[in-house]
Short mmCIF file of C-alpha atoms and ligand atoms in Angstrom, two decimals:
data_model
loop_
_atom_site.label_atom_id
_atom_site.label_comp_id
_atom_site.label_asym_id
_atom_site.label_seq_id
_atom_site.Cartn_x
_atom_site.Cartn_y
_atom_site.Cartn_z
CA MET A 1 -17.35 -0.58 17.20
CA SER A 2 -16.35 -4.20 16.67
CA ALA A 3 -12.80 -5.49 16.69
CA SER A 4 -13.21 -6.66 13.09
CA LYS A 5 -13.89 -3.08 11.94
CA SER A 6 -10.74 -1.99 13.65
CA SER A 7 -8.62 -4.70 12.06
CA SER A 8 -10.12 -4.02 8.63
CA ASP A 9 -9.22 -0.33 8.99
CA ASN A 10 -5.75 -1.33 9.94
CA ALA A 11 -5.57 -3.66 6.93
CA ARG A 12 -6.65 -0.81 4.68
CA ASN A 13 -3.89 1.42 6.01
CA VAL A 14 -1.35 -1.36 5.54
CA LEU A 15 -2.60 -1.88 1.99
CA MET A 16 -2.29 1.83 1.20
CA ASP A 17 1.25 1.88 2.65
CA LYS A 18 2.19 -1.04 0.42
CA ILE A 19 0.76 0.69 -2.64
CA VAL A 20 2.57 3.97 -1.90
CA SER A 21 5.81 2.13 -1.33
CA LEU A 22 5.49 0.10 -4.55
CA CYS A 23 4.79 3.32 -6.46
CA LYS A 24 8.03 4.82 -5.21
CA ARG A 25 10.15 1.66 -5.44
CA ARG A 26 9.20 0.89 -9.02
CA GLY A 27 9.05 4.44 -10.35
CA PHE A 28 5.35 5.15 -10.66
CA VAL A 29 5.07 8.19 -8.38
CA PHE A 30 7.65 10.27 -6.51
CA GLN A 31 7.18 13.09 -4.08
CA SER A 32 7.73 16.31 -5.99
CA SER A 33 11.00 18.16 -5.16
CA GLU A 34 11.88 15.21 -2.92
CA ILE A 35 15.55 16.06 -2.42
CA TYR A 36 14.46 19.43 -0.99
CA GLY A 37 11.97 17.91 1.40
CA GLY A 38 9.06 17.83 -1.05
CA LEU A 39 6.27 20.25 -1.80
CA ASN A 40 3.03 19.35 -0.09
CA GLY A 41 0.27 18.35 -2.50
CA CYS A 42 2.54 17.94 -5.53
CA TRP A 43 3.70 14.68 -7.10
CA ASP A 44 5.94 13.65 -9.98
CA TYR A 45 5.18 10.63 -12.11
CA GLY A 46 8.21 8.45 -12.79
CA PRO A 47 8.82 6.42 -15.97
CA LEU A 48 6.09 3.85 -15.34
CA GLY A 49 3.60 6.30 -13.87
CA ALA A 50 4.01 8.56 -16.90
CA GLU A 51 3.25 5.63 -19.23
CA LEU A 52 0.22 4.58 -17.20
CA LYS A 53 -1.13 8.12 -17.11
CA LYS A 54 -0.56 8.52 -20.84
CA ASN A 55 -2.38 5.26 -21.59
CA LEU A 56 -5.34 6.48 -19.57
CA LYS A 57 -5.47 9.89 -21.25
CA ASP A 58 -5.01 8.43 -24.73
CA TYR A 59 -7.75 5.90 -24.16
CA TRP A 60 -10.13 8.56 -22.83
CA TRP A 61 -9.40 10.75 -25.85
CA ARG A 62 -9.95 7.83 -28.21
CA ARG A 63 -13.27 6.77 -26.66
CA MET A 64 -14.66 10.22 -25.88
CA VAL A 65 -13.45 12.15 -28.95
CA ARG A 66 -12.20 10.04 -31.88
CA ASP A 67 -14.77 7.24 -31.64
CA ARG A 68 -17.63 9.74 -31.67
CA ASP A 69 -19.02 12.07 -34.33
CA ASP A 70 -20.45 14.48 -31.77
CA VAL A 71 -17.38 15.42 -29.69
CA VAL A 72 -14.37 17.51 -30.73
CA GLY A 73 -11.26 18.31 -28.73
CA MET A 74 -9.47 21.47 -27.69
CA ASP A 75 -6.43 22.45 -25.66
CA GLY A 76 -6.85 25.73 -23.81
CA ALA A 77 -4.32 27.87 -21.95
CA ILE A 78 -3.81 27.46 -18.23
CA LEU A 79 -3.77 31.24 -17.86
CA GLN A 80 -6.94 33.06 -18.90
CA ASN A 81 -8.06 36.66 -18.66
CA ARG A 82 -9.08 37.37 -15.06
CA SER A 83 -12.59 38.25 -16.31
CA VAL A 84 -13.13 34.56 -17.05
CA TRP A 85 -12.81 33.79 -13.33
CA GLN A 86 -14.92 36.77 -12.38
CA ALA A 87 -17.72 35.76 -14.75
CA SER A 88 -17.63 32.09 -13.72
CA GLY A 89 -17.90 33.05 -10.06
CA HIS A 90 -14.58 31.46 -9.11
CA GLU A 91 -13.01 34.69 -7.90
CA LYS A 92 -15.80 35.29 -5.40
CA THR A 93 -16.89 31.85 -4.37
CA PHE A 94 -14.38 29.12 -5.20
CA SER A 95 -13.39 28.62 -1.62
CA ASP A 96 -13.35 26.15 1.24
CA PRO A 97 -13.97 26.94 4.92
CA LEU A 98 -10.67 27.08 6.79
CA VAL A 99 -10.11 26.81 10.54
CA ASP A 100 -6.89 26.97 12.53
CA CYS A 101 -6.07 25.46 15.89
CA LYS A 102 -4.46 28.31 17.87
CA GLU A 103 -2.74 25.85 20.18
CA THR A 104 -1.20 23.34 17.77
CA LYS A 105 -1.13 25.63 14.69
CA ALA A 106 -2.76 22.81 12.70
CA ARG A 107 -4.97 23.88 9.81
CA PHE A 108 -8.18 22.12 8.78
CA ARG A 109 -11.01 22.30 6.31
CA ALA A 110 -14.04 22.88 8.52
CA ASP A 111 -16.15 20.46 6.48
CA GLN A 112 -13.59 17.74 7.15
CA ILE A 113 -13.75 18.07 10.94
CA PHE A 114 -16.55 16.04 12.53
CA TYR A 115 -17.80 16.51 16.07
CA THR A 116 -20.01 14.57 18.43
CA PRO A 117 -21.20 15.01 22.03
CA ALA A 118 -18.86 13.19 24.41
CA ILE A 119 -20.26 12.48 27.87
CA ILE A 120 -23.67 13.33 29.12
CA GLY A 121 -24.84 13.51 32.73
CA GLY A 122 -22.34 13.42 35.59
CA ASP A 123 -19.58 15.96 34.91
CA SER A 124 -20.86 16.56 31.41
CA HIS A 125 -17.91 16.93 29.08
CA GLY A 126 -18.85 18.80 25.90
CA TYR A 127 -17.68 17.41 22.60
CA VAL A 128 -14.87 15.61 20.83
CA SER A 129 -13.82 16.22 17.25
CA ILE A 130 -12.05 14.12 14.68
CA THR A 131 -10.89 14.54 11.08
CA GLU A 132 -12.84 12.77 8.37
CA SER A 133 -11.73 9.17 7.67
CA PRO A 134 -13.36 5.76 7.16
CA SER A 135 -12.54 4.91 10.77
CA MET A 136 -13.61 8.19 12.37
CA GLU A 137 -16.52 6.65 14.30
CA GLU A 138 -14.23 4.28 16.05
CA GLU A 139 -11.58 6.92 16.65
CA ALA A 140 -14.17 9.26 18.14
CA GLN A 141 -15.35 6.58 20.53
CA GLN A 142 -11.80 5.76 21.59
CA LYS A 143 -11.21 9.43 22.26
CA ILE A 144 -14.29 9.67 24.44
CA ARG A 145 -13.35 6.56 26.41
CA LYS A 146 -9.91 8.01 27.00
CA ILE A 147 -11.31 11.28 28.31
CA GLN A 148 -13.58 9.37 30.65
CA LYS A 149 -10.82 7.13 31.96
CA LYS A 150 -8.18 9.79 32.35
CA GLY A 151 -10.39 12.32 34.07
CA GLY A 152 -12.35 9.73 36.07
CA ILE A 153 -15.39 11.45 34.65
CA LYS A 154 -18.73 10.02 35.65
CA GLY A 155 -21.69 9.97 33.36
CA GLU A 156 -22.65 8.15 30.24
CA ILE A 157 -21.00 8.15 26.86
CA ALA A 158 -23.32 10.03 24.53
CA PRO A 159 -24.67 8.25 21.45
CA LEU A 160 -22.37 8.95 18.52
CA ASP A 161 -23.75 11.74 16.34
CA LEU A 162 -20.97 12.87 14.01
CA LYS A 163 -21.65 16.11 12.16
CA PRO A 164 -19.31 18.36 10.16
CA LEU A 165 -18.05 21.44 11.99
CA THR A 166 -19.70 23.61 9.34
CA GLU A 167 -23.06 22.60 10.84
CA ALA A 168 -22.18 23.61 14.41
CA THR A 169 -23.85 26.64 15.96
CA ALA A 170 -21.59 29.37 17.38
CA GLU A 171 -22.48 28.17 20.87
CA GLU A 172 -21.51 24.58 20.04
CA ARG A 173 -18.34 25.69 18.32
CA ALA A 174 -17.13 27.36 21.50
CA GLN A 175 -17.28 23.94 23.22
CA ILE A 176 -15.68 21.84 20.48
CA PRO A 177 -11.98 21.12 20.87
CA SER A 178 -9.70 20.90 17.84
CA PRO A 179 -9.11 17.29 16.62
CA ASN A 180 -5.59 17.33 18.04
CA ALA A 181 -6.24 19.22 21.27
CA THR A 182 -8.28 18.27 24.31
CA GLU A 183 -9.60 21.56 25.60
CA PRO A 184 -12.13 23.61 23.64
CA GLY A 185 -11.57 27.21 22.65
CA THR A 186 -8.56 26.83 20.37
CA LEU A 187 -10.34 26.68 17.00
CA THR A 188 -10.70 29.91 15.06
CA GLU A 189 -13.97 30.89 13.38
CA PRO A 190 -14.18 29.25 9.94
CA ARG A 191 -13.24 31.69 7.20
CA GLN A 192 -13.54 31.25 3.47
CA PHE A 193 -10.23 30.58 1.77
CA ASN A 194 -10.08 30.94 -2.03
CA LEU A 195 -8.49 27.88 -3.62
CA MET A 196 -7.16 29.58 -6.74
CA PHE A 197 -3.42 30.22 -7.06
CA LYS A 198 -2.99 33.91 -7.76
CA THR A 199 -0.31 35.18 -10.09
CA TYR A 200 0.65 38.26 -12.10
CA VAL A 201 0.90 38.56 -15.84
CA GLY A 202 3.93 40.62 -16.85
CA PRO A 203 6.56 42.28 -14.65
CA VAL A 204 4.36 44.58 -12.60
CA GLU A 205 2.81 43.00 -9.55
CA ASP A 206 -0.25 45.18 -9.19
CA ASP A 207 -3.95 44.46 -9.03
CA LYS A 208 -4.49 45.21 -12.74
CA ASN A 209 -2.24 42.30 -13.71
CA VAL A 210 -3.68 39.65 -11.45
CA THR A 211 -4.85 36.36 -12.81
CA TYR A 212 -5.04 32.77 -11.56
CA LEU A 213 -3.83 29.33 -12.52
CA ARG A 214 -7.00 27.65 -13.74
CA PRO A 215 -8.76 25.59 -11.07
CA GLU A 216 -10.60 23.58 -13.74
CA THR A 217 -10.25 23.13 -17.47
CA ALA A 218 -13.94 23.73 -18.22
CA GLN A 219 -13.97 27.54 -18.46
CA ALA A 220 -11.71 27.70 -21.52
CA ILE A 221 -14.24 25.48 -23.27
CA PHE A 222 -17.14 27.79 -22.42
CA VAL A 223 -15.36 30.91 -23.57
CA GLN A 224 -14.31 29.26 -26.85
CA PHE A 225 -17.73 27.74 -27.45
CA LYS A 226 -18.58 30.18 -30.26
CA ASN A 227 -15.22 29.79 -32.01
CA VAL A 228 -15.49 26.01 -32.01
CA LEU A 229 -19.08 26.16 -33.23
CA GLU A 230 -18.16 28.45 -36.09
CA THR A 231 -15.02 26.64 -37.20
CA SER A 232 -15.97 22.97 -36.80
CA ARG A 233 -18.79 21.08 -38.42
CA VAL A 234 -20.69 20.59 -35.19
CA LYS A 235 -24.04 21.75 -33.92
CA PRO A 236 -25.90 20.97 -30.69
CA PRO A 237 -26.03 18.37 -29.39
CA PHE A 238 -22.23 18.23 -29.41
CA GLY A 239 -19.39 18.23 -26.95
CA ILE A 240 -15.96 19.82 -26.54
CA ALA A 241 -13.40 17.73 -24.70
CA GLN A 242 -10.19 18.75 -23.02
CA ILE A 243 -7.44 17.18 -20.94
CA GLY A 244 -5.15 19.40 -18.94
CA LYS A 245 -3.66 20.59 -15.69
CA ALA A 246 -5.70 22.30 -13.01
CA PHE A 247 -4.50 23.87 -9.78
CA ARG A 248 -6.18 24.24 -6.42
CA ASN A 249 -4.52 25.47 -3.28
CA GLU A 250 -6.16 22.70 -1.22
CA ILE A 251 -6.15 23.36 2.52
CA ASN A 252 -5.34 19.76 3.31
CA PRO A 253 -3.80 17.71 0.49
CA ARG A 254 -4.00 14.05 1.50
CA ASN A 255 -4.46 10.40 0.62
CA PHE A 256 -1.39 10.24 -1.61
CA THR A 257 -2.21 11.73 -5.04
CA PHE A 258 -5.97 11.72 -4.38
CA ARG A 259 -6.14 15.32 -3.22
CA SER A 260 -3.30 17.28 -4.79
CA ARG A 261 -2.66 20.94 -5.43
CA GLU A 262 -1.65 20.34 -9.03
CA PHE A 263 -3.57 17.70 -10.93
CA GLU A 264 -5.05 16.88 -14.30
CA GLN A 265 -8.63 16.75 -15.46
CA MET A 266 -10.40 15.14 -18.41
CA GLU A 267 -13.54 17.13 -19.07
CA ILE A 268 -16.31 17.30 -21.64
CA GLU A 269 -18.83 20.10 -21.94
CA TYR A 270 -21.74 18.67 -23.88
CA PHE A 271 -24.00 21.38 -25.37
CA CYS A 272 -27.64 20.54 -25.98
CA ARG A 273 -31.20 21.82 -26.16
CA PRO A 274 -32.69 22.62 -22.72
CA GLU A 275 -35.30 19.87 -22.93
CA ASP A 276 -32.60 17.21 -23.45
CA GLY A 277 -30.46 18.06 -20.41
CA MET A 278 -31.85 15.57 -17.89
CA ARG A 279 -31.90 12.70 -20.38
CA LEU A 280 -28.32 13.37 -21.47
CA LEU A 281 -27.20 13.54 -17.86
CA ASP A 282 -28.31 9.91 -17.43
CA GLU A 283 -26.82 8.90 -20.76
CA TRP A 284 -23.45 10.39 -19.91
CA LEU A 285 -23.44 8.64 -16.56
CA GLU A 286 -23.84 5.30 -18.36
CA THR A 287 -21.19 6.19 -20.95
CA ARG A 288 -18.73 7.04 -18.23
CA LEU A 289 -19.47 3.94 -16.15
CA LYS A 290 -18.83 1.82 -19.22
CA PHE A 291 -15.50 3.59 -19.71
CA TYR A 292 -14.36 2.64 -16.21
CA GLU A 293 -15.20 -0.99 -16.92
CA GLU A 294 -13.18 -0.84 -20.12
CA ILE A 295 -10.10 0.30 -18.24
CA GLY A 296 -10.41 -2.41 -15.62
CA ILE A 297 -12.42 -0.82 -12.81
CA PRO A 298 -15.38 -3.12 -12.24
CA ARG A 299 -18.84 -1.71 -11.74
CA ASP A 300 -19.15 -3.25 -8.28
CA LYS A 301 -16.25 -1.13 -6.99
CA LEU A 302 -17.97 2.07 -8.18
CA HIS A 303 -20.66 3.89 -6.23
CA ILE A 304 -23.03 6.36 -7.81
CA LEU A 305 -24.02 9.25 -5.59
CA ASP A 306 -27.08 11.13 -6.79
CA VAL A 307 -26.03 14.41 -5.16
CA PRO A 308 -28.95 15.86 -3.16
CA GLU A 309 -30.15 19.30 -4.17
CA LYS A 310 -28.84 21.09 -1.11
CA GLU A 311 -25.30 19.85 -1.82
CA ARG A 312 -25.35 20.67 -5.52
CA ALA A 313 -24.17 23.91 -7.06
CA HIS A 314 -27.19 26.22 -7.16
CA TYR A 315 -27.34 26.18 -10.98
CA SER A 316 -27.15 22.38 -11.30
CA LYS A 317 -30.37 20.50 -11.95
CA GLY A 318 -28.73 17.15 -11.31
CA THR A 319 -25.28 15.81 -10.43
CA TYR A 320 -23.95 12.30 -10.07
CA ASP A 321 -20.66 11.63 -8.36
CA ILE A 322 -18.94 8.47 -9.54
CA GLU A 323 -17.04 7.17 -6.54
CA TYR A 324 -14.51 4.37 -6.16
CA GLU A 325 -13.81 2.16 -3.15
CA PHE A 326 -10.28 3.34 -2.36
CA PRO A 327 -8.51 1.68 0.58
CA PHE A 328 -8.96 5.00 2.44
CA GLY A 329 -12.72 5.13 1.80
CA VAL A 330 -15.29 5.59 -0.94
CA GLN A 331 -14.27 8.77 -2.73
CA GLU A 332 -15.09 10.76 -5.86
CA LEU A 333 -13.43 9.95 -9.19
CA GLU A 334 -15.67 12.01 -11.42
CA GLY A 335 -18.63 14.36 -11.31
CA VAL A 336 -21.27 14.24 -14.03
CA ALA A 337 -23.29 17.44 -13.75
CA TYR A 338 -26.14 19.04 -15.61
CA ARG A 339 -25.07 22.70 -15.41
CA THR A 340 -28.05 24.17 -17.32
CA ASP A 341 -27.19 27.32 -19.30
CA TYR A 342 -25.46 28.89 -16.31
CA ASP A 343 -21.89 29.17 -17.63
CA LEU A 344 -22.67 30.41 -21.14
CA THR A 345 -25.21 32.89 -19.75
CA LYS A 346 -22.65 34.29 -17.28
CA HIS A 347 -19.99 34.65 -19.98
CA GLN A 348 -22.47 36.29 -22.35
CA GLU A 349 -23.42 38.75 -19.59
CA HIS A 350 -19.86 39.61 -18.61
CA SER A 351 -18.29 39.71 -22.08
CA GLY A 352 -21.20 41.35 -23.86
CA LYS A 353 -20.67 38.85 -26.69
CA PRO A 354 -23.64 36.75 -27.84
CA LEU A 355 -23.15 33.07 -27.05
CA GLU A 356 -26.44 31.79 -28.38
CA TYR A 357 -26.95 29.19 -31.02
CA PHE A 358 -29.33 29.81 -33.90
CA ASP A 359 -31.12 26.64 -34.85
CA PRO A 360 -31.82 26.81 -38.61
CA ASN A 361 -34.52 24.12 -38.38
CA THR A 362 -36.65 25.73 -35.74
CA LYS A 363 -35.52 29.27 -36.57
CA GLU A 364 -34.94 30.05 -32.92
CA LYS A 365 -32.03 31.26 -30.88
CA PHE A 366 -31.15 29.74 -27.53
CA ILE A 367 -28.29 29.43 -25.10
CA PRO A 368 -27.35 25.74 -25.09
CA HIS A 369 -27.59 23.79 -21.87
CA VAL A 370 -24.59 21.78 -20.74
CA VAL A 371 -23.93 18.33 -19.32
CA GLU A 372 -20.41 18.00 -17.95
CA PRO A 373 -18.59 14.73 -17.21
CA SER A 374 -15.50 15.89 -15.31
CA ALA A 375 -12.94 13.24 -14.33
CA GLY A 376 -9.63 13.42 -12.51
CA VAL A 377 -6.64 11.84 -14.26
CA ASP A 378 -4.60 11.40 -11.08
CA ARG A 379 -7.50 9.97 -9.10
CA THR A 380 -8.23 7.49 -11.88
CA VAL A 381 -4.56 6.49 -12.09
CA LEU A 382 -4.62 5.92 -8.33
CA ALA A 383 -7.81 3.85 -8.66
CA LEU A 384 -6.17 1.80 -11.42
CA ILE A 385 -3.19 1.06 -9.18
CA CYS A 386 -5.33 0.26 -6.12
CA GLN A 387 -7.59 -1.99 -8.19
CA ALA A 388 -4.63 -3.77 -9.81
CA PHE A 389 -2.62 -4.36 -6.63
CA ASP A 390 -2.58 -7.98 -5.47
CA GLU A 391 -0.42 -10.27 -3.39
CA GLU A 392 -0.60 -14.03 -3.58
CA THR A 393 1.32 -16.95 -2.15
CA VAL A 394 3.14 -19.01 -4.75
CA THR A 395 5.69 -21.81 -4.69
CA ASN A 396 9.05 -20.81 -6.15
CA ASP A 397 11.54 -22.90 -8.19
CA LYS A 398 13.08 -24.26 -5.00
CA GLY A 399 9.70 -25.47 -3.73
CA LYS A 400 9.47 -22.68 -1.13
CA GLU A 401 6.41 -20.53 -0.59
CA GLU A 402 6.80 -16.83 -1.30
CA THR A 403 4.63 -13.79 -1.86
CA ARG A 404 4.10 -12.71 -5.43
CA THR A 405 3.19 -9.03 -5.80
CA VAL A 406 1.32 -8.39 -9.00
CA LEU A 407 -0.40 -5.41 -10.55
CA ARG A 408 -3.29 -6.87 -12.51
CA PHE A 409 -3.77 -3.93 -14.88
CA ALA A 410 -6.12 -4.32 -17.82
CA PRO A 411 -3.56 -4.94 -20.61
CA ARG A 412 -4.62 -1.76 -22.45
CA MET A 413 -3.63 0.31 -19.40
CA ALA A 414 -0.39 -1.54 -18.52
CA PRO A 415 2.68 0.74 -18.78
CA ILE A 416 4.72 -2.04 -20.39
CA LYS A 417 2.89 -4.51 -22.60
CA CYS A 418 5.58 -7.12 -23.08
CA GLY A 419 8.89 -8.11 -21.50
CA VAL A 420 11.47 -9.61 -23.88
CA PHE A 421 14.09 -11.92 -22.36
CA PRO A 422 16.97 -13.93 -23.81
CA LEU A 423 17.25 -17.06 -21.65
CA LEU A 424 20.95 -16.32 -20.99
CA LYS A 425 22.79 -13.06 -21.41
CA ASN A 426 26.16 -14.58 -22.29
CA LYS A 427 24.93 -16.37 -25.42
CA PRO A 428 25.23 -13.86 -28.27
CA GLU A 429 22.82 -15.80 -30.53
CA LEU A 430 20.08 -15.62 -27.85
CA VAL A 431 20.70 -11.93 -27.26
CA ALA A 432 20.67 -11.13 -30.98
CA LYS A 433 17.39 -12.99 -31.49
CA ALA A 434 15.83 -11.32 -28.46
CA ARG A 435 16.88 -7.88 -29.76
CA GLU A 436 15.30 -8.77 -33.10
CA VAL A 437 12.00 -9.64 -31.40
CA GLN A 438 12.21 -6.41 -29.37
CA GLU A 439 12.69 -4.34 -32.55
CA MET A 440 9.75 -6.04 -34.21
CA LEU A 441 7.39 -5.39 -31.28
CA ARG A 442 8.48 -1.91 -30.17
CA VAL A 443 6.96 -0.21 -33.20
CA HIS A 444 3.55 -1.34 -31.96
CA MET A 445 3.77 -1.33 -28.18
CA ASN A 446 5.91 -0.44 -25.19
CA VAL A 447 8.30 -3.37 -24.65
CA PHE A 448 11.02 -3.88 -22.08
CA TYR A 449 14.20 -5.84 -22.74
CA ASP A 450 15.69 -7.56 -19.70
CA GLU A 451 18.60 -9.97 -19.59
CA GLY A 452 19.52 -9.76 -15.89
CA GLY A 453 19.15 -12.70 -13.49
CA ALA A 454 17.13 -15.91 -13.61
CA VAL A 455 14.06 -15.85 -15.85
CA GLY A 456 11.83 -16.48 -12.82
CA ARG A 457 13.17 -13.32 -11.18
CA ARG A 458 12.62 -11.37 -14.40
CA TYR A 459 8.99 -12.56 -14.49
CA ARG A 460 8.47 -11.38 -10.91
CA ARG A 461 9.89 -7.94 -11.70
CA GLN A 462 7.42 -7.59 -14.57
CA ASP A 463 4.53 -8.93 -12.43
CA GLU A 464 5.17 -6.20 -9.91
CA ILE A 465 4.74 -3.47 -12.53
CA GLY A 466 1.80 -5.14 -14.24
CA THR A 467 3.35 -6.27 -17.56
CA PRO A 468 0.75 -8.67 -19.00
CA PHE A 469 3.11 -10.74 -21.21
CA CYS A 470 6.73 -11.85 -21.18
CA VAL A 471 8.47 -13.49 -24.12
CA THR A 472 11.52 -15.70 -23.61
CA ILE A 473 13.97 -16.57 -26.37
CA ASP A 474 15.70 -19.90 -25.66
CA PHE A 475 17.64 -22.66 -27.40
CA ASP A 476 14.44 -24.01 -28.92
CA THR A 477 14.01 -20.65 -30.64
CA LEU A 478 17.41 -21.07 -32.22
CA GLY A 479 16.44 -24.51 -33.55
CA GLU A 480 18.87 -26.41 -31.33
CA ASN A 481 16.18 -28.93 -30.38
CA GLY A 482 14.83 -29.60 -33.83
CA ASP A 483 12.91 -27.77 -36.50
CA GLU A 484 9.57 -28.05 -34.79
CA THR A 485 10.34 -25.42 -32.17
CA LYS A 486 12.69 -23.30 -34.31
CA ASP A 487 11.61 -19.65 -34.40
CA THR A 488 9.10 -20.10 -31.61
CA VAL A 489 9.17 -18.34 -28.23
CA THR A 490 7.62 -18.91 -24.82
CA VAL A 491 4.89 -16.40 -24.00
CA ARG A 492 4.11 -16.22 -20.32
CA GLU A 493 0.90 -14.59 -19.11
CA ARG A 494 0.96 -12.50 -15.90
CA ASP A 495 -2.24 -13.50 -14.10
CA ALA A 496 -2.51 -17.24 -14.67
CA MET A 497 1.28 -17.61 -15.11
CA THR A 498 0.59 -20.01 -17.99
CA GLN A 499 3.14 -20.43 -20.76
CA GLU A 500 2.52 -21.01 -24.44
CA ARG A 501 4.84 -21.70 -27.34
CA ILE A 502 4.14 -19.22 -30.16
CA ALA A 503 5.80 -18.87 -33.56
CA ILE A 504 7.64 -15.53 -33.88
CA LYS A 505 5.71 -14.80 -37.06
CA ASP A 506 2.43 -15.02 -35.10
CA LEU A 507 3.68 -13.18 -32.02
CA LEU A 508 2.72 -9.63 -32.95
CA GLY A 509 -0.84 -10.61 -33.88
CA TYR A 510 -1.13 -12.69 -30.71
CA LEU A 511 -0.09 -9.77 -28.49
CA LEU A 512 -2.01 -7.03 -30.32
CA GLU A 513 -5.23 -8.99 -30.01
CA ARG A 514 -4.75 -9.13 -26.25
CA ILE A 515 -3.54 -5.62 -25.46
CA SER A 516 -5.67 -3.25 -27.52
P1 ATP B 1 -13.68 17.22 -4.12
O1 ATP B 1 -15.09 17.35 -3.57
O2 ATP B 1 -13.09 15.86 -3.92
O3 ATP B 1 -12.78 18.34 -3.74
P2 ATP B 1 -14.75 18.45 -6.41
O4 ATP B 1 -16.17 18.00 -6.37
O5 ATP B 1 -14.40 19.81 -5.94
O6 ATP B 1 -13.83 17.35 -5.70
P3 ATP B 1 -14.74 18.95 -9.17
O7 ATP B 1 -14.62 20.39 -9.05
O8 ATP B 1 -16.06 18.35 -9.55
O9 ATP B 1 -14.20 18.24 -7.85
O10 ATP B 1 -13.60 18.43 -10.17
C1 ATP B 1 -13.79 17.36 -11.06
C2 ATP B 1 -12.79 16.25 -10.83
O11 ATP B 1 -11.46 16.77 -10.74
C3 ATP B 1 -12.99 15.50 -9.53
O12 ATP B 1 -13.97 14.51 -9.65
C4 ATP B 1 -11.62 14.93 -9.30
O13 ATP B 1 -11.45 13.72 -10.02
C5 ATP B 1 -10.69 15.98 -9.87
N1 ATP B 1 -10.14 16.78 -8.77
C6 ATP B 1 -10.70 17.85 -8.16
N2 ATP B 1 -9.91 18.32 -7.19
C7 ATP B 1 -8.81 17.53 -7.16
C8 ATP B 1 -7.62 17.50 -6.37
N3 ATP B 1 -7.39 18.41 -5.44
N4 ATP B 1 -6.71 16.54 -6.63
C9 ATP B 1 -6.91 15.63 -7.59
N5 ATP B 1 -8.01 15.60 -8.36
C10 ATP B 1 -8.96 16.54 -8.17
#
């Protein structure tokens, strides 16, 4: 592997560290239960993170539900009757393969451990293993070189052939060391670990009262399909949309909020005639890609994976993963899946309740087929932050070069739309006018009033949290330099750092046009 690959991996880690640290420092994301040492896989959104997340969810709801005639919303319970999870197959099969290292006590997902032959010929030395990462090829090679050097082992380094541990034969597995051990024989056999959090309904903790925190929002939609159909003026093709929490007891939460144990999903189940499924799958992919562009994630940072049949759920006739180029690798943001009539059929079977639709035009009954765009809120928020993060060298007031950190959010996603500053905090007339402007704007958008420090410093603080506009009230506003500039303010734009003089009466229109 070339030196440039290594330095680019390093740069990506540094970038991710900077993003995580900014998130904490400015109140986007905190470790959950931090003062007690945290809870692995759980995160709390601080004041700015909560605004960002809300903007994302509201915009999704607006574009996917309110702007369309064919999609309605619902808000289902997190706890459902256990039968839901039995019918959907989650109780039996919603699991990941788990392996333990007996020596180091580390725990891995078997499909996230990759192995490759190490040295061939000479004193042949079996395999090395490594956990999945964008730099795993290089890390594997380093590991092999180390083994060779340390042990003075002769023979040739084998060509790299990384495969997931789940593909290893029993014989191979016996020779594969754990990623953090050197000698083989410490990894346990992979065993299936169910990802659902189990709980009990009511005071008695026995098997009759077991249920689970939902691992996806979709099932509540399927089981309420008939109620929605009968109470709303919709008929196939139509969709039911939902945003809500989901819980998965992930074996290895990692990459900041990317893989969490508690997270939120934005899902649509789109019900249609069987013959329209494949066409609608492609249409929904386009609709969703357009959405990402609208929130500021450019198409060229998204990858579309047409999931091969052997990796799809057995009932899916087609699945696209929409992936984003995160600093830690290209990873899934959303799955768009054609699920056929699998879910409704299963629930009809298990509940004994008919879930067909009678089409009055064709006079036939059928179980609708379903196309499901299923997106992660937290992963999209993380993508928005990664995409927005930028550092540039600028010259400050004193003529010195400094680094400007700026989050270049699309204005409609920005947690704060406008900063409002009086030029000086000890001039009551400036403060009063600035408060007036704040009151006028806050009805329409999230504004932030700041009177502390030099205006340049205040701009920088807003740049760092992605505020697209800042308004400064100065002596010109008060009319001290003539009537021409009276009741005008300076509007400073985040990205180009340009400043414009705008009349207060035009300010709201000016901002609304640029933020909605
Ligand atoms: P992965 O393969 O990354 O575990 P998945 O294919 O199991 O994801 P789905 O079951 O398709 O995910 O869930 C739909 C969406 O929910 C995902 O695209 C993702 O955005 C989000 N999601 C799933 N699991 C998590 C998690 N542990 N943390 C955060 N978001 C998640």
